[in-house]
Short mmCIF file of C-alpha atoms and ligand atoms in Angstrom, two decimals:
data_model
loop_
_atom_site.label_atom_id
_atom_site.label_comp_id
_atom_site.label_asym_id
_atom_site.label_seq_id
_atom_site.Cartn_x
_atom_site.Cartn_y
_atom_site.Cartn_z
CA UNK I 25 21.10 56.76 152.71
CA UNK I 26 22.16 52.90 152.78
CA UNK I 27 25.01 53.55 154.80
CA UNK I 28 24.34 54.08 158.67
CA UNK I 29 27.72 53.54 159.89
CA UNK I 30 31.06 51.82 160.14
CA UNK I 31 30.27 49.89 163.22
CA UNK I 32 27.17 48.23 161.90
CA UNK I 33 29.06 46.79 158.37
CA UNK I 34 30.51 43.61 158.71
CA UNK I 35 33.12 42.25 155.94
CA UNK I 36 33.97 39.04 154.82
CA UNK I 37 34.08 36.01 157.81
CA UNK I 38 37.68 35.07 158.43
CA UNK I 39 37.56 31.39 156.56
CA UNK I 40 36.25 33.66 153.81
CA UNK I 41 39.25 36.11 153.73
CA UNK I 42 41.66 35.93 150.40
CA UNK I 43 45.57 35.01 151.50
CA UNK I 44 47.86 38.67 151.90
CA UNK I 45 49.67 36.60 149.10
CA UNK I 46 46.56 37.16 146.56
CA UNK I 47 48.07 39.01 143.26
CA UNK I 48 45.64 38.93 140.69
CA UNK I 49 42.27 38.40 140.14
CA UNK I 50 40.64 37.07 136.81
CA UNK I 51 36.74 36.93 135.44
CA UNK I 52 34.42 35.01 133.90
CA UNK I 53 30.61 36.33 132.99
CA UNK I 54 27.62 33.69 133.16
CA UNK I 55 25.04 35.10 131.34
CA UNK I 56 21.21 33.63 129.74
CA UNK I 57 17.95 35.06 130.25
CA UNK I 58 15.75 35.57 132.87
CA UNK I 59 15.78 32.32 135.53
CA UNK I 60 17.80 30.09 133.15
CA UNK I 61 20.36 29.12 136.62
CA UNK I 62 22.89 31.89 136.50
CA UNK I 63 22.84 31.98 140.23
CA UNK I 64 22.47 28.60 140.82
CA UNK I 65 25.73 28.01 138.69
CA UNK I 66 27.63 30.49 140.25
CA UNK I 67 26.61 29.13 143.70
CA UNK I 68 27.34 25.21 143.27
CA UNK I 69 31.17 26.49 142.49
CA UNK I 70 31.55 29.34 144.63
CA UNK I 71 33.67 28.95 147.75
CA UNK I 72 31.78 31.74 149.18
CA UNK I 73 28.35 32.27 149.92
CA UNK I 74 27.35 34.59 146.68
CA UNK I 75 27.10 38.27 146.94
CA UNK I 76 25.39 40.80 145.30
CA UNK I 77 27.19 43.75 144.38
CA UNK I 78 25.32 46.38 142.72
CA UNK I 79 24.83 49.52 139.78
CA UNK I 80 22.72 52.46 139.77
CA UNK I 81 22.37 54.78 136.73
CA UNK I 82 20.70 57.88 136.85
CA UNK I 83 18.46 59.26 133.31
CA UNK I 84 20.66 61.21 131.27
CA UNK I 85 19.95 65.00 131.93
CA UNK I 86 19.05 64.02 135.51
CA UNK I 87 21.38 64.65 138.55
CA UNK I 88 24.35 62.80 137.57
CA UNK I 89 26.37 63.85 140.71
CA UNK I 90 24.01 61.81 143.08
CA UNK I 91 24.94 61.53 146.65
CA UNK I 92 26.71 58.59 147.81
CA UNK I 93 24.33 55.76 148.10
CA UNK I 94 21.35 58.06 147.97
CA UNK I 95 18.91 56.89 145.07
CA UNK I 96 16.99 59.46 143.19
CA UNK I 97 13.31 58.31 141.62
CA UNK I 98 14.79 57.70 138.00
CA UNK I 99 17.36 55.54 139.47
CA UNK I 100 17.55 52.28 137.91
CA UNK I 101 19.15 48.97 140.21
CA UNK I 102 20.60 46.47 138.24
CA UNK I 103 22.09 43.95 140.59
CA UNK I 104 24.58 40.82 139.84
CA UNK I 105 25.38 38.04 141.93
CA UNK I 106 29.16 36.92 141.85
CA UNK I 107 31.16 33.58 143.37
CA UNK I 108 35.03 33.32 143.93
CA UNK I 109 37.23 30.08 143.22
CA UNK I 110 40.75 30.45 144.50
CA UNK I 111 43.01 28.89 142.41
CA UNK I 112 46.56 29.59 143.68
CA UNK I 113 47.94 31.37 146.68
CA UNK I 114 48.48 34.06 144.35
CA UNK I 115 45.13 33.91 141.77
CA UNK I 116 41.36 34.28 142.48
CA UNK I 117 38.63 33.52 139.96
CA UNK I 118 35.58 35.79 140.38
CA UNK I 119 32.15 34.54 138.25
CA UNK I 120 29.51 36.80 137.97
CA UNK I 121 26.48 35.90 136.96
CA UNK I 122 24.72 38.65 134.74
CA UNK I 123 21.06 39.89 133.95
CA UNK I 124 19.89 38.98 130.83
CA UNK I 125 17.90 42.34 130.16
CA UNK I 126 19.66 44.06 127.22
CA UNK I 127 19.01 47.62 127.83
CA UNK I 128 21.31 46.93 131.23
CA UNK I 129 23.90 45.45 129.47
CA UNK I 130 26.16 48.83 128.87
CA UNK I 131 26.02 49.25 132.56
CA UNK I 132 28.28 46.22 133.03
CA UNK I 133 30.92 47.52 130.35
CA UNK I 134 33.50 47.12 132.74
CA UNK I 135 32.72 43.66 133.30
CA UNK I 136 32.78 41.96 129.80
CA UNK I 137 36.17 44.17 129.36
CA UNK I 138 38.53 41.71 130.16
CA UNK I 139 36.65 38.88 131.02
CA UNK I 140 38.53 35.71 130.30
CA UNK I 141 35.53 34.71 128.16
CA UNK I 142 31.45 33.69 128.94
CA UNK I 143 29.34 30.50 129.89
CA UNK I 144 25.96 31.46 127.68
CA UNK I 145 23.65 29.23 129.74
CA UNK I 146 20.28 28.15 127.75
CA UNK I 147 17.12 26.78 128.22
CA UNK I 148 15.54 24.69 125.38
CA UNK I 149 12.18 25.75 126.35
CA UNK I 150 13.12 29.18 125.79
CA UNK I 151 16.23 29.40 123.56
CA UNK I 152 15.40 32.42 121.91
CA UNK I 153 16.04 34.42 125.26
CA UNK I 154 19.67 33.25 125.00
CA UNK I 155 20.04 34.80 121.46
CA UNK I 156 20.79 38.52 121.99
CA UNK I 157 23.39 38.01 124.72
CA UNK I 158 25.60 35.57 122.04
CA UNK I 159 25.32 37.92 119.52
CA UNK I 160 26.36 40.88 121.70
CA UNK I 161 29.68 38.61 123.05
CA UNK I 162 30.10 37.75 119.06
CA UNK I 163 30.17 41.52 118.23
CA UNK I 164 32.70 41.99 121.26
CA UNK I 165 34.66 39.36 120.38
CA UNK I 166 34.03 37.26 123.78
CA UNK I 167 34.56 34.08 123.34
CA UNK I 168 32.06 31.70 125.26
CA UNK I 169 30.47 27.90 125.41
CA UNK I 170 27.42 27.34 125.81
CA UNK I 171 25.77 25.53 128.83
CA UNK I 172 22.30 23.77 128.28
CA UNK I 173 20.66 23.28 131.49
CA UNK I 174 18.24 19.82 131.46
CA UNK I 175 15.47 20.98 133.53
CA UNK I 176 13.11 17.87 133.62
CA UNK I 177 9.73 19.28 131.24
CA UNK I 178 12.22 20.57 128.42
CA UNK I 179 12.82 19.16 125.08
CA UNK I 180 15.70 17.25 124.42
CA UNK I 181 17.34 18.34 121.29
CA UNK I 182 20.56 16.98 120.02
CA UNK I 183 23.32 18.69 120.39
CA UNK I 184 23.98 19.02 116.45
CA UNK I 185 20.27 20.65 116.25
CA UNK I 186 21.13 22.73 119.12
CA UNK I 187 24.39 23.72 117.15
CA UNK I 188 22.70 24.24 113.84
CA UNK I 189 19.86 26.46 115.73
CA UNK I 190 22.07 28.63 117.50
CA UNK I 191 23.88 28.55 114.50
CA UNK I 192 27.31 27.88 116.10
CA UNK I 193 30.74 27.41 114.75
CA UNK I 194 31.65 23.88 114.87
CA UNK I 195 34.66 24.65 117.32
CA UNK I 196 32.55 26.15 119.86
CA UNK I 197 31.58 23.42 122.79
CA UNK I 198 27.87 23.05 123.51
CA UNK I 199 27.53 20.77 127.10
CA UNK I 200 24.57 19.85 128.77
CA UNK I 201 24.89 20.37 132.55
CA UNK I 202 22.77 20.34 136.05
CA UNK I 203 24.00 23.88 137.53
CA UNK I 204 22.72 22.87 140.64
CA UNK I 205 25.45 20.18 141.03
CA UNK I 206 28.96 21.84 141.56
CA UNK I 207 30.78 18.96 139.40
CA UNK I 208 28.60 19.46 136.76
CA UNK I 209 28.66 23.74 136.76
CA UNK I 210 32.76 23.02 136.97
CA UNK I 211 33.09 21.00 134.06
CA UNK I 212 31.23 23.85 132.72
CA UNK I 213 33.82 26.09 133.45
CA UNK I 214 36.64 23.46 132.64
CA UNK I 215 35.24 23.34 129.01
CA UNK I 216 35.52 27.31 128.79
CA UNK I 217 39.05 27.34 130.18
CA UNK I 218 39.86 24.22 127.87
CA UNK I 219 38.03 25.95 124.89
CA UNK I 220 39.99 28.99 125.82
CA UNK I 221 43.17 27.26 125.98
CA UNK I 222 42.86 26.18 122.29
CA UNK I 223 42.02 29.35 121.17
CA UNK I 224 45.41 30.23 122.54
CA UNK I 225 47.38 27.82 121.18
CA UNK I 226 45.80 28.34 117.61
CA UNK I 227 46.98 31.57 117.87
CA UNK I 228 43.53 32.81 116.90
CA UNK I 229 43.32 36.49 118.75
CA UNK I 230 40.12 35.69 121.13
CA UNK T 23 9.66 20.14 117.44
CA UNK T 24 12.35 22.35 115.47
CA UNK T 25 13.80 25.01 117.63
CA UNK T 26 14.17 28.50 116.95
CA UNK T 27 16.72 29.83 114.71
CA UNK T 28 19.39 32.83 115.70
CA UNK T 29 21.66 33.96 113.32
CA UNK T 30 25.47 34.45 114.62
CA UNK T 31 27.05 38.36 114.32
CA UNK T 32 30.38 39.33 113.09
CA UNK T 33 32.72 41.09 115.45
CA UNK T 34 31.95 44.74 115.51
CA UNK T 35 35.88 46.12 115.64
CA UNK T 36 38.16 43.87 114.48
CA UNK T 37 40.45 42.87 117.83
CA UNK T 38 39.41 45.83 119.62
CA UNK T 39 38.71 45.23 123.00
CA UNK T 40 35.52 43.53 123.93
CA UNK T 41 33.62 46.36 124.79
CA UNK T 42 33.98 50.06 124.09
CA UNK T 43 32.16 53.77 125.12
CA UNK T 44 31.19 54.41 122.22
CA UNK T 45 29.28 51.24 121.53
CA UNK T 46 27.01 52.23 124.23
CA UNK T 47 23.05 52.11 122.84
CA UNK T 48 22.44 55.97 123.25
CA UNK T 49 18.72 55.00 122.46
CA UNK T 50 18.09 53.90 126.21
CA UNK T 51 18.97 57.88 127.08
CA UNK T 52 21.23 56.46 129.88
CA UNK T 53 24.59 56.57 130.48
CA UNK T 54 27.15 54.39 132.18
CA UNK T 55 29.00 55.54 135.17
CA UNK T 56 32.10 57.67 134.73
CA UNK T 57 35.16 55.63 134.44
CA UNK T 58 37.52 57.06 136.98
CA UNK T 59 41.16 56.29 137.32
CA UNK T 60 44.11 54.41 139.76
CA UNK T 61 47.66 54.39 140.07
CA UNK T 62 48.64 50.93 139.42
CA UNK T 63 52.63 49.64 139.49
CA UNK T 64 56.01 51.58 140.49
CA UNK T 65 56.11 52.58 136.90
CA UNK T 66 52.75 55.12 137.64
CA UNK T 67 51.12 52.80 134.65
CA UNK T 68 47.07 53.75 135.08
CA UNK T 69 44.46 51.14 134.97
CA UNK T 70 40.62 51.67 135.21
CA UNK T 71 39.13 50.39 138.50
CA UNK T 72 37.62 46.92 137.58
CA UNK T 73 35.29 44.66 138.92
CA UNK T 74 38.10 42.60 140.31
CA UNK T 75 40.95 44.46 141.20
CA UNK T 76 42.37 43.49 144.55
CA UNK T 77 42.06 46.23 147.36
CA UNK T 78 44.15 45.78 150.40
CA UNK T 79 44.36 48.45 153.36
CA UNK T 80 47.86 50.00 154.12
CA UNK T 81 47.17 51.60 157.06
CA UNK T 82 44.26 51.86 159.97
CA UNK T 83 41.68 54.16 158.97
CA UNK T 84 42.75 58.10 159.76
CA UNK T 85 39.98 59.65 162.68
CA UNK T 86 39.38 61.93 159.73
CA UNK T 87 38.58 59.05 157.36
CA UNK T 88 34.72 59.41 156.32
CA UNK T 89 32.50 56.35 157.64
CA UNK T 90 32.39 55.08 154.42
CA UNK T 91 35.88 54.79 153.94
CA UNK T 92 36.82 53.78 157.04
CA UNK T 93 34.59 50.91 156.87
CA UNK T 94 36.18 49.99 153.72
CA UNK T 95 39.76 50.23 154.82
CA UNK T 96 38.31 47.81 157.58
CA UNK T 97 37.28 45.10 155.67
CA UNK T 98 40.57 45.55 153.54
CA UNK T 99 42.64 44.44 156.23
CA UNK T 100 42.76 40.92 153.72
CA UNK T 101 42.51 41.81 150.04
CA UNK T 102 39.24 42.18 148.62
CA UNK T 103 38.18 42.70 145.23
CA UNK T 104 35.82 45.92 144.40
CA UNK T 105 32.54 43.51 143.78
CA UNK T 106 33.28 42.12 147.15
CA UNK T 107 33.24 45.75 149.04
CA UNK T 108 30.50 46.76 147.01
CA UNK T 109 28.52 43.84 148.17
CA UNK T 110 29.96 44.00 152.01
CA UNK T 111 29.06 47.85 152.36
CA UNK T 112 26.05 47.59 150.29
CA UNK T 113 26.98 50.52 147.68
CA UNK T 114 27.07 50.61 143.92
CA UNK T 115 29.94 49.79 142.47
CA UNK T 116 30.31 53.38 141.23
CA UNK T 117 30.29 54.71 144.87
CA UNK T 118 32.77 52.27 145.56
CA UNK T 119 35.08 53.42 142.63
CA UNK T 120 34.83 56.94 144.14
CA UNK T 121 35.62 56.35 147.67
CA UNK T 122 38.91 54.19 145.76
CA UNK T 123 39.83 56.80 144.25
CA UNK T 124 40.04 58.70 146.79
CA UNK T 125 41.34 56.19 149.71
CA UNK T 126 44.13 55.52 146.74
CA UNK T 127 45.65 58.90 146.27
CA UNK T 128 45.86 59.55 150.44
CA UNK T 129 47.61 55.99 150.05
CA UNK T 130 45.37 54.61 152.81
CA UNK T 131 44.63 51.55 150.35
CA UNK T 132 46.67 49.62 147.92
CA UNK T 133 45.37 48.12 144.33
CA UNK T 134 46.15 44.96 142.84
CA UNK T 135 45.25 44.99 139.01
CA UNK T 136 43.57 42.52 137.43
CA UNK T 137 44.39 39.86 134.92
CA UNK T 138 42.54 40.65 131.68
CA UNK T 139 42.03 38.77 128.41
CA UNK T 140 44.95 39.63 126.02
CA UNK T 141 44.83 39.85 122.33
CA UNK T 142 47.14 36.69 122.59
CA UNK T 143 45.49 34.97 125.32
CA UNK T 144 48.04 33.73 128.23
CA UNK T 145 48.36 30.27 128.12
CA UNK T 146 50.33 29.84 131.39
CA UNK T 147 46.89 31.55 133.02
CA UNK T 148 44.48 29.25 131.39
CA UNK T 149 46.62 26.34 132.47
CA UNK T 150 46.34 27.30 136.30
CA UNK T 151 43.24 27.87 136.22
CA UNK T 152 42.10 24.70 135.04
CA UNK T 153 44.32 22.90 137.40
CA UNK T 154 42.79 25.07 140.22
CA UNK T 155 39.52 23.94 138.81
CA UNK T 156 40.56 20.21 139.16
CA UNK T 157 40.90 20.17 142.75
CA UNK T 158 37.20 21.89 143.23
N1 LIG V 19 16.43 21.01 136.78
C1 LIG V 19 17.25 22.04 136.90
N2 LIG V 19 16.82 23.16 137.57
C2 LIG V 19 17.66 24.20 137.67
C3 LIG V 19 18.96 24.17 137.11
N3 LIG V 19 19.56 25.36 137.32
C4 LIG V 19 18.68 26.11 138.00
N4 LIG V 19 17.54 25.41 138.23
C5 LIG V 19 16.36 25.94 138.93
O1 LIG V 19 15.83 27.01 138.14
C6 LIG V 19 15.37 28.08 138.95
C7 LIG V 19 16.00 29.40 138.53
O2 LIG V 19 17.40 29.35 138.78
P1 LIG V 19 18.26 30.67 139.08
O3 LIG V 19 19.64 30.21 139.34
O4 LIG V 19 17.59 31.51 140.08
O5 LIG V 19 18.20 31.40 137.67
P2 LIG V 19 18.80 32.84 137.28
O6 LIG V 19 19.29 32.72 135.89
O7 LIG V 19 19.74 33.31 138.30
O8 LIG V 19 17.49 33.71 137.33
P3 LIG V 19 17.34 35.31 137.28
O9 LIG V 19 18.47 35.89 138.06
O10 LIG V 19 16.01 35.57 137.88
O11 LIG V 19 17.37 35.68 135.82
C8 LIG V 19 15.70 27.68 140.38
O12 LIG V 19 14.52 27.18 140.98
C9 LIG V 19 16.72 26.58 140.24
O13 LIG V 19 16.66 25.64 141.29
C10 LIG V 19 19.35 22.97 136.43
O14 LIG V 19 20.47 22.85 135.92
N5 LIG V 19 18.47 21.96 136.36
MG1 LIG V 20 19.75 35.15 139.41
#
C-alpha cells in the first residue's frame, strides 16, 4: 500500500493554498515527445512547485477492482506533472504537461475533454516525435499552437518550412520559445489564449 | 537539411467533444478507468469528476472517516483540485475519484465543476485569462 496514514500526508503549504473564493478551474495540456521541455514549461509558469499526480491501469481481463493504491504486476504508471496560474480570485489555470507515448494517451481521456486547447511543443532535431500527438488533437478537434523550443545544437528552420513540414493551416501560430524562461513559456500560453480568442470570435466551433 | 513531413488529420466526429469512449484503441487490450459520477449544482445537474474540479471540505473528518478520506478532507480545508489531492496523497487519480465519490454523497466534501471548452468557446473566459497571464 502507498498510503500509511493520515498523520504522515502533508497538503499544500499555506502560501500555496487556493482563496475559499476559488469557483472554477480551467485546463490547458502541454504535450511533445519524450524530453522536448514539457516540465520545464510547466515549471517556469507555475506558481507552485509542480506535482505529479498519477494513473494506473490494470490489463484488461486482469483484476479490475484493485485495492486502493495497491499495484498489481500488470499495472502500468503513467505519471503527469501539472502547474497552477491563478488568474482571478475566482479562476485557476491548471497546465499539465503530458507523456508523449501514444499507447497512454486514452488513459488521459478525461484530460483532453475539455481542455481549453494544447501547446504541441517540438524539437527540430526530432520533429517527427511531435507528429502523432497533432494529429490525435486534429482528430479531437483540440485546437493548439505550436511551441518550438531552440535548444542550442538544433537546426534552425524558418518558420514557413516549419509550417509547410508540419503541414499547418496558415492560421495556426508557430513561436519559437526558451521554456526554461517563464516570460518566454507565458507568451507561449498568451499566443494559445490569443489564438483561442480568435477562434471565438470567428465563430468557428473549436 | 529539409525536415520531415507529417500530414495534418481531419476531425474524427464532426463537433463532438474532443475525446470519446469509444475512440479508445482497443488494440492496446487496456482499458481506461471507470468514469464515475458527482452531484454538481442545486439543480442535481451530474458532471464527471475531472482533472480540475475544485474539492473543498464541509465538515471535519467523521472518527469513522477511513484514513484515506480523512486525509483528504484535511487538505480540503482550502479548495483543491483532484490532480492536486492525487499528487498530495500520492494515489491515482482513479482512487481519488472513488474516495470523491464517496466523501460527496455523505456530503463531507463539496465540488466545484470545472470550466470546459464549449462548442462556442467563451470569450469573456479567454479574455481573463489572458489578462491573468499579463500580470505573471
Ligand atoms: N536550450 C533549451 N533547453 C531546454 C528547453 N526546455 C527544456 N530544456 C532542457 O531539456 C531537458 C528536458 O526537459 P524536460 O522539461 O525534462 O522535458 P520533458 O518533455 O518533460 O521530458 P519527458 O517528461 O522525459 O518526456 C532539460 O535538461 C531541460 O533543461 C529550452 O527551451 N531550451
Ligand atoms: Mg517531463
Amino acid at each position: 500500500m502507498d498510503f500509511k496514514s493520515s498523520d504522515t500526508i502533508t497538503g499544500p503549504r499555506t502560501e500555496d493554498h487556493l482563496p475559499h473564493t476559488a469557483q472554477a478551474a480551467a485546463k490547458i495540456v502541454i504535450v511533445g515527445g519524450f524530453g522536448v521541455g514539457k516540465t520545464t514549461m510547466v515549471g517556469s509558469v507555475s506558481e507552485i512547485r509542480p506535482l505529479t499526480t498519477e494513473e494506473t491501469m490494470t490489463q484488461a481481463g486482469i483484476g479490475v477492482d484493485d485495492n486502493f493504491g495497491s499495484k498489481s504486476k500488470t499495472a502500468t504508471t503513467v505519471a503527469m506533472d501539472f502547474g497552477r496560474i491563478s488568474i482571478t480570485d475566482q479562476l485557476v489555470l491548471y497546465l499539465f504537461g503530458t507523456p508523449g507515448q501514444e499507447r497512454f494517451w486514452f488513459l488521459w481521456n478525461g484530460l483532453f475533454e475539455g481542455a481549453l486547447g494544447a501547446v504541441v511543443l517540438v524539437d527540430t532535431r526530432r520533429l517527427e516525435v511531435s507528429f502523432d500527438v497533432m494529429g490525435r488533437l486534429e482528430e479531437r478537434n483540440v485546437p493548439f499552437v505550436v511551441a518550438v523550443n531552440d535548444f542550442p545544437d538544433a537546426p534552425r528552420y524558418a518558420i514557413e518550412e516549419l509550417r509547410q513540414a508540419l503541414d499547418l493551416a496558415e492560421e495556426i501560430p508557430i513561436i519559437r520559445c526558451d521554456a526554461r524562461r517563464r516570460a518566454s513559456s507565458r507568451d507561449v500560453l498568451m499566443t494559445l489564449m490569443s489564438f483561442l480568442h480568435s477562434l471565438a470570435m470567428s465563430g468557428a466551433s473549436a | 537539411m529539409t525536415p520531415p513531413q507529417r500530414q495534418r488529420r481531419q476531425p474524427k466526429h464532426e463537433p463532438s467533444p474532443p475525446f470519446h469512449e469509444d475512440d479508445l484503441p482497443s488494440v492496446t487490450g487496456e482499458r481506461p478507468p471507470e468514469r464515475l459520477y458527482i452531484l454538481t449544482g442545486e439543480d442535481g445537474e451530474r458532471a464527471p469528476i475531472d482533472l480540475v474540479t475544485l474539492i473543498v471540505a464541509r465538515a471535519d473528518p467523521p472518527p469513522s472517516a477511513a484514513p484515506e478520506q480523512s486525509a483528504l478532507i484535511r487538505i480540503c480545508q482550502a479548495p483543491l483540485s483532484v490532480a492536486e489531492i492525487s499528487a498530495y496523497l500520492n494515489l491515482p487519480i482513479s482512487v481519488v475519484t472513488v474516495l470523491l465519490t464517496e466523501l460527496l454523497t455523505a456530503e463531507l466534501v463539496q465540488a466545484r465543476a470545472p470550466v470546459v471548452r464549449q462548442a462556442r468557446a467563451d470569450r469573456s473566459l479567454l479574455e481573463a485569462v489572458m489578462h491573468g497571464l499579463q500580470k505573471l
